GROMACS .gro file of C-alpha atoms in nm:
model
  266
    1MET     CA    1   0.027  -4.358  -6.447
    2THR     CA    2   0.145  -4.300  -6.090
    3ASP     CA    3   0.374  -4.597  -5.850
    4SER     CA    4   0.061  -4.560  -5.669
    5ASP     CA    5  -0.111  -4.659  -5.949
    6ALA     CA    6   0.030  -4.914  -6.080
    7LYS     CA    7  -0.012  -5.055  -5.660
    8LEU     CA    8  -0.342  -4.991  -5.612
    9ASP     CA    9  -0.519  -5.385  -5.676
   10THR     CA   10  -0.877  -5.340  -5.552
   11SER     CA   11  -0.951  -5.758  -5.629
   12VAL     CA   12  -0.799  -5.802  -5.258
   13PRO     CA   13  -0.926  -5.657  -4.960
   14HIS     CA   14  -0.710  -5.446  -4.733
   15SER     CA   15  -0.679  -5.342  -4.394
   16ALA     CA   16  -0.702  -5.070  -4.402
   17ARG     CA   17  -1.017  -5.011  -4.627
   18VAL     CA   18  -1.256  -5.237  -4.435
   19TRP     CA   19  -1.208  -5.074  -4.130
   20ASN     CA   20  -1.299  -4.744  -4.318
   21TYR     CA   21  -1.603  -4.955  -4.414
   22TRP     CA   22  -1.655  -5.113  -4.028
   23LEU     CA   23  -1.618  -4.729  -3.919
   24GLY     CA   24  -1.917  -4.595  -4.161
   25GLY     CA   25  -1.696  -4.483  -4.435
   26LYS     CA   26  -1.731  -4.495  -4.818
   27ASP     CA   27  -1.366  -4.534  -4.927
   28ASN     CA   28  -1.367  -4.893  -4.989
   29TYR     CA   29  -1.441  -5.109  -5.258
   30GLN     CA   30  -1.712  -5.450  -5.313
   31VAL     CA   31  -1.423  -5.683  -5.247
   32ASP     CA   32  -1.395  -5.506  -4.847
   33ARG     CA   33  -1.763  -5.459  -4.835
   34ALA     CA   34  -1.774  -5.874  -4.852
   35VAL     CA   35  -1.502  -5.973  -4.681
   36GLY     CA   36  -1.614  -5.681  -4.360
   37ASP     CA   37  -1.973  -5.840  -4.408
   38ASP     CA   38  -1.844  -6.196  -4.383
   39PHE     CA   39  -1.625  -6.107  -4.069
   40ALA     CA   40  -1.942  -5.936  -3.964
   41ASN     CA   41  -2.155  -6.219  -3.976
   42LEU     CA   42  -1.927  -6.365  -3.758
   43TYR     CA   43  -1.789  -6.156  -3.565
   44PRO     CA   44  -2.107  -5.875  -3.514
   45ASP     CA   45  -1.951  -5.696  -3.226
   46ILE     CA   46  -1.674  -5.566  -3.445
   47ALA     CA   47  -1.797  -5.298  -3.527
   48VAL     CA   48  -1.812  -5.210  -3.222
   49VAL     CA   49  -1.454  -5.265  -3.172
   50ALA     CA   50  -1.310  -5.019  -3.484
   51ARG     CA   51  -1.500  -4.752  -3.328
   52GLN     CA   52  -1.419  -4.746  -2.957
   53SER     CA   53  -1.083  -4.827  -3.125
   54ARG     CA   54  -1.206  -4.473  -3.256
   55ALA     CA   55  -1.316  -4.299  -2.931
   56PHE     CA   56  -0.989  -4.498  -2.728
   57LEU     CA   57  -0.724  -4.324  -3.017
   58LYS     CA   58  -0.955  -3.966  -2.884
   59ARG     CA   59  -0.912  -3.974  -2.571
   60ALA     CA   60  -0.517  -4.043  -2.559
   61VAL     CA   61  -0.476  -3.828  -2.764
   62THR     CA   62  -0.652  -3.533  -2.620
   63HIS     CA   63  -0.450  -3.614  -2.299
   64LEU     CA   64  -0.113  -3.617  -2.478
   65ALA     CA   65  -0.156  -3.291  -2.611
   66THR     CA   66  -0.343  -3.102  -2.368
   67ASP     CA   67  -0.216  -3.338  -2.009
   68ALA     CA   68   0.135  -3.413  -2.101
   69GLY     CA   69   0.213  -3.097  -2.361
   70ILE     CA   70   0.296  -3.342  -2.626
   71ARG     CA   71   0.289  -3.145  -2.990
   72GLN     CA   72   0.507  -3.417  -3.226
   73PHE     CA   73   0.248  -3.695  -3.340
   74LEU     CA   74   0.373  -4.021  -3.556
   75ASP     CA   75   0.101  -4.270  -3.618
   76ILE     CA   76   0.225  -4.540  -3.821
   77GLY     CA   77  -0.125  -4.767  -4.000
   78THR     CA   78  -0.325  -4.461  -3.985
   79GLY     CA   79  -0.593  -4.615  -4.207
   80MET     CA   80  -0.796  -4.466  -4.435
   81PRO     CA   81  -0.879  -4.058  -4.255
   82THR     CA   82  -1.190  -4.063  -4.081
   83ALA     CA   83  -1.428  -3.849  -3.889
   84GLU     CA   84  -1.126  -3.712  -3.579
   85ASN     CA   85  -0.794  -3.841  -3.713
   86THR     CA   86  -0.472  -3.780  -3.509
   87HIS     CA   87  -0.455  -3.429  -3.611
   88GLN     CA   88  -0.777  -3.301  -3.637
   89VAL     CA   89  -0.800  -3.381  -3.212
   90ALA     CA   90  -0.436  -3.293  -3.139
   91GLN     CA   91  -0.451  -2.995  -3.348
   92ALA     CA   92  -0.822  -2.871  -3.200
   93VAL     CA   93  -0.600  -2.898  -2.885
   94ALA     CA   94  -0.266  -2.689  -2.945
   95PRO     CA   95  -0.331  -2.575  -3.300
   96ASP     CA   96   0.112  -2.594  -3.361
   97SER     CA   97   0.108  -2.968  -3.384
   98LYS     CA   98   0.279  -3.213  -3.578
   99ILE     CA   99   0.183  -3.483  -3.742
  100VAL     CA  100   0.321  -3.775  -3.976
  101TYR     CA  101   0.082  -4.034  -4.063
  102VAL     CA  102   0.327  -4.388  -4.229
  103ASP     CA  103   0.096  -4.644  -4.401
  104ASN     CA  104   0.133  -4.777  -4.740
  105ASP     CA  105  -0.150  -4.852  -4.912
  106PRO     CA  106  -0.229  -4.646  -5.266
  107LEU     CA  107  -0.530  -4.572  -5.168
  108VAL     CA  108  -0.462  -4.405  -4.814
  109LEU     CA  109  -0.244  -4.230  -4.993
  110VAL     CA  110  -0.409  -4.074  -5.243
  111HIS     CA  111  -0.743  -3.974  -4.984
  112ALA     CA  112  -0.428  -3.927  -4.759
  113ARG     CA  113  -0.278  -3.676  -4.871
  114ALA     CA  114  -0.620  -3.515  -5.046
  115LEU     CA  115  -0.712  -3.498  -4.730
  116LEU     CA  116  -0.512  -3.412  -4.365
  117THR     CA  117  -0.388  -3.069  -4.435
  118GLY     CA  118  -0.350  -2.976  -4.045
  119THR     CA  119  -0.452  -2.641  -3.931
  120PRO     CA  120  -0.199  -2.311  -4.101
  121GLU     CA  121  -0.002  -2.252  -3.751
  122GLY     CA  122   0.046  -2.666  -3.755
  123ARG     CA  123   0.194  -2.920  -3.988
  124THR     CA  124   0.071  -3.250  -4.123
  125GLU     CA  125   0.319  -3.477  -4.391
  126TYR     CA  126   0.231  -3.875  -4.511
  127VAL     CA  127   0.465  -4.075  -4.554
  128ASP     CA  128   0.423  -4.417  -4.768
  129ALA     CA  129   0.655  -4.686  -4.524
  130ASN     CA  130   0.674  -4.976  -4.404
  131LEU     CA  131   0.643  -5.064  -4.057
  132HIS     CA  132   0.855  -5.354  -4.081
  133GLU     CA  133   1.120  -5.110  -4.193
  134PRO     CA  134   1.091  -4.875  -3.842
  135LEU     CA  135   1.458  -4.691  -3.917
  136SER     CA  136   1.330  -4.557  -4.206
  137ILE     CA  137   0.989  -4.460  -4.065
  138LEU     CA  138   1.184  -4.221  -3.839
  139ALA     CA  139   1.423  -4.100  -4.082
  140ALA     CA  140   1.161  -4.003  -4.304
  141ALA     CA  141   0.958  -3.841  -3.938
  142LYS     CA  142   1.247  -3.674  -3.911
  143GLY     CA  143   1.187  -3.464  -4.213
  144THR     CA  144   0.889  -3.316  -3.988
  145LEU     CA  145   0.989  -3.437  -3.672
  146ASP     CA  146   1.300  -3.356  -3.408
  147LEU     CA  147   1.273  -3.684  -3.290
  148ASP     CA  148   1.551  -3.488  -3.002
  149GLN     CA  149   1.166  -3.368  -2.850
  150PRO     CA  150   0.892  -3.618  -2.718
  151VAL     CA  151   0.684  -3.766  -2.967
  152GLY     CA  152   0.357  -3.950  -2.917
  153LEU     CA  153   0.426  -4.291  -3.104
  154ILE     CA  154   0.055  -4.421  -3.251
  155LEU     CA  155   0.056  -4.774  -3.323
  156MET     CA  156  -0.308  -4.846  -3.341
  157ASN     CA  157  -0.459  -5.141  -3.443
  158ILE     CA  158  -0.115  -5.312  -3.663
  159LEU     CA  159   0.081  -5.486  -3.413
  160GLY     CA  160  -0.173  -5.766  -3.518
  161HIS     CA  161  -0.001  -5.790  -3.870
  162VAL     CA  162   0.316  -5.887  -3.725
  163PRO     CA  163   0.284  -6.266  -3.740
  164ASN     CA  164   0.547  -6.335  -3.461
  165LEU     CA  165   0.518  -6.165  -3.109
  166ASP     CA  166   0.864  -6.090  -3.089
  167ASP     CA  167   0.939  -5.932  -3.443
  168ALA     CA  168   0.662  -5.676  -3.326
  169VAL     CA  169   0.784  -5.649  -2.962
  170LYS     CA  170   1.150  -5.590  -3.129
  171ILE     CA  171   0.975  -5.280  -3.389
  172VAL     CA  172   0.869  -5.142  -3.085
  173ARG     CA  173   1.120  -5.205  -2.956
  174THR     CA  174   1.340  -4.985  -3.234
  175LEU     CA  175   1.072  -4.704  -3.267
  176LEU     CA  176   1.143  -4.646  -2.943
  177GLY     CA  177   1.485  -4.650  -2.862
  178GLU     CA  178   1.505  -4.347  -3.140
  179LEU     CA  179   1.203  -4.137  -2.958
  180ALA     CA  180   1.363  -3.867  -2.738
  181PRO     CA  181   1.249  -3.910  -2.270
  182GLY     CA  182   0.889  -3.797  -2.224
  183SER     CA  183   0.771  -3.953  -2.582
  184TYR     CA  184   0.475  -4.182  -2.541
  185LEU     CA  185   0.355  -4.490  -2.709
  186VAL     CA  186  -0.046  -4.547  -2.791
  187THR     CA  187  -0.154  -4.889  -2.891
  188ALA     CA  188  -0.427  -5.114  -2.898
  189ASP     CA  189  -0.490  -5.423  -3.073
  190GLY     CA  190  -0.749  -5.701  -3.114
  191THR     CA  191  -0.834  -5.992  -2.793
  192ASN     CA  192  -0.951  -6.320  -2.766
  193VAL     CA  193  -1.028  -6.288  -2.423
  194ILE     CA  194  -1.381  -6.206  -2.434
  195ASP     CA  195  -1.542  -6.339  -2.729
  196GLY     CA  196  -1.241  -6.499  -2.857
  197PRO     CA  197  -1.452  -6.831  -3.059
  198ALA     CA  198  -1.595  -6.564  -3.283
  199PHE     CA  199  -1.326  -6.328  -3.359
  200GLU     CA  200  -1.118  -6.612  -3.394
  201ASP     CA  201  -1.363  -6.785  -3.663
  202ALA     CA  202  -1.365  -6.399  -3.763
  203ILE     CA  203  -0.999  -6.357  -3.838
  204GLY     CA  204  -0.957  -6.753  -4.005
  205VAL     CA  205  -1.219  -6.550  -4.249
  206TRP     CA  206  -0.966  -6.262  -4.265
  207ASN     CA  207  -0.719  -6.438  -4.348
  208ALA     CA  208  -0.800  -6.666  -4.565
  209ASN     CA  209  -0.937  -6.383  -4.767
  210ALA     CA  210  -0.597  -6.065  -4.733
  211PRO     CA  211  -0.303  -6.077  -4.844
  212LEU     CA  212  -0.235  -5.931  -4.501
  213SER     CA  213  -0.305  -6.154  -4.210
  214TYR     CA  214  -0.392  -6.029  -3.900
  215HIS     CA  215  -0.352  -6.236  -3.547
  216LEU     CA  216  -0.522  -6.192  -3.214
  217ARG     CA  217  -0.320  -6.121  -2.883
  218HIS     CA  218  -0.402  -6.268  -2.524
  219PRO     CA  219  -0.327  -5.931  -2.321
  220ASP     CA  220  -0.028  -6.059  -2.190
  221GLU     CA  221   0.151  -6.044  -2.533
  222ILE     CA  222   0.038  -5.703  -2.591
  223SER     CA  223   0.132  -5.628  -2.259
  224ARG     CA  224   0.525  -5.648  -2.356
  225PHE     CA  225   0.499  -5.380  -2.565
  226LEU     CA  226   0.504  -5.176  -2.308
  227GLU     CA  227   0.821  -5.311  -2.114
  228GLY     CA  228   1.004  -5.026  -1.991
  229LEU     CA  229   0.739  -4.780  -2.036
  230GLU     CA  230   0.606  -4.590  -1.722
  231VAL     CA  231   0.223  -4.730  -1.792
  232LEU     CA  232  -0.036  -4.477  -1.717
  233GLU     CA  233  -0.376  -4.555  -1.502
  234PRO     CA  234  -0.627  -4.735  -1.587
  235GLY     CA  235  -0.341  -4.935  -1.716
  236LEU     CA  236  -0.367  -5.150  -1.989
  237VAL     CA  237  -0.823  -5.270  -2.066
  238PRO     CA  238  -1.034  -5.331  -2.326
  239CYS     CA  239  -1.002  -4.934  -2.488
  240ALA     CA  240  -1.429  -4.874  -2.389
  241GLN     CA  241  -1.260  -4.856  -1.952
  242TRP     CA  242  -0.979  -4.626  -2.073
  243ARG     CA  243  -1.100  -4.308  -1.920
  244PRO     CA  244  -1.382  -4.360  -2.040
  245ALA     CA  245  -1.614  -4.058  -2.181
  246ASP     CA  246  -1.866  -3.906  -1.835
  247GLY     CA  247  -2.167  -4.132  -1.953
  248ALA     CA  248  -2.125  -4.299  -2.168
  249THR     CA  249  -2.316  -4.612  -2.255
  250GLY     CA  250  -2.447  -4.917  -2.404
  251ASP     CA  251  -2.161  -5.032  -2.705
  252GLU     CA  252  -1.962  -4.708  -2.569
  253SER     CA  253  -1.905  -4.838  -2.287
  254ARG     CA  254  -1.914  -5.270  -2.258
  255ALA     CA  255  -1.622  -5.478  -2.274
  256VAL     CA  256  -1.539  -5.547  -2.633
  257ASP     CA  257  -1.198  -5.753  -2.759
  258GLU     CA  258  -0.999  -5.474  -2.795
  259TYR     CA  259  -0.755  -5.367  -2.529
  260GLY     CA  260  -0.587  -5.057  -2.520
  261ALA     CA  261  -0.319  -4.896  -2.301
  262VAL     CA  262  -0.057  -4.530  -2.318
  263GLY     CA  263   0.287  -4.538  -2.195
  264ARG     CA  264   0.539  -4.348  -2.139
  265LYS     CA  265   0.926  -4.356  -2.170
  266PRO     CA  266   1.150  -4.232  -1.855
   0.00000   0.00000   0.00000
């Protein structure tokens, strides 16, 4: 039995696996699906949130790789591999891009090592580490990334797992503080301003059943992660409104409680 096998607990839900379920993936267990269904019964838009979040990530990474010339990405809290992961989006633009994924779920680890192979010209690595140890993450990332050159730091739907806002801000500051000028932060998290009561009720179900709690935040709180950065237009907005694809309609375009933004370190 490997260390990861020893840590794998399928009796409790895990956010990466439940998120995978909402995205239509198959890398999840019955306990994840049960909580995911209970959540969706209270907040049906959660599947829309998941899809819009993934689409926002794709647009943001495409922009960084195409227009900003970023060739290095540090994706923390990557979750289960699905379609159009960070390395696939970046390397489709620039095959020599280097990507380091970070998560600490053993099932994510197994699938990431099997699926996140990347291009021959680039490099894709996985680090088993905890968000609450940002300096350890950066030390491990140095094996693949040159932190003296700009990096695209991706923190998608993970800072909400840090209960105290000040602690979450400190983690972001520590990570960005070690990155070169010209680096970018891509971030998004659940909010409570559009359909807050229903989302809060669903989050209550999650927090009563999962070992890792999640906390919805007002956009004003999420904006603290962007302090000191040059925030790209259109700013911190519902993910569907961040540089939407031409012709986006229906669920692709309507605002739900997931706000995202991209900021540049001067």
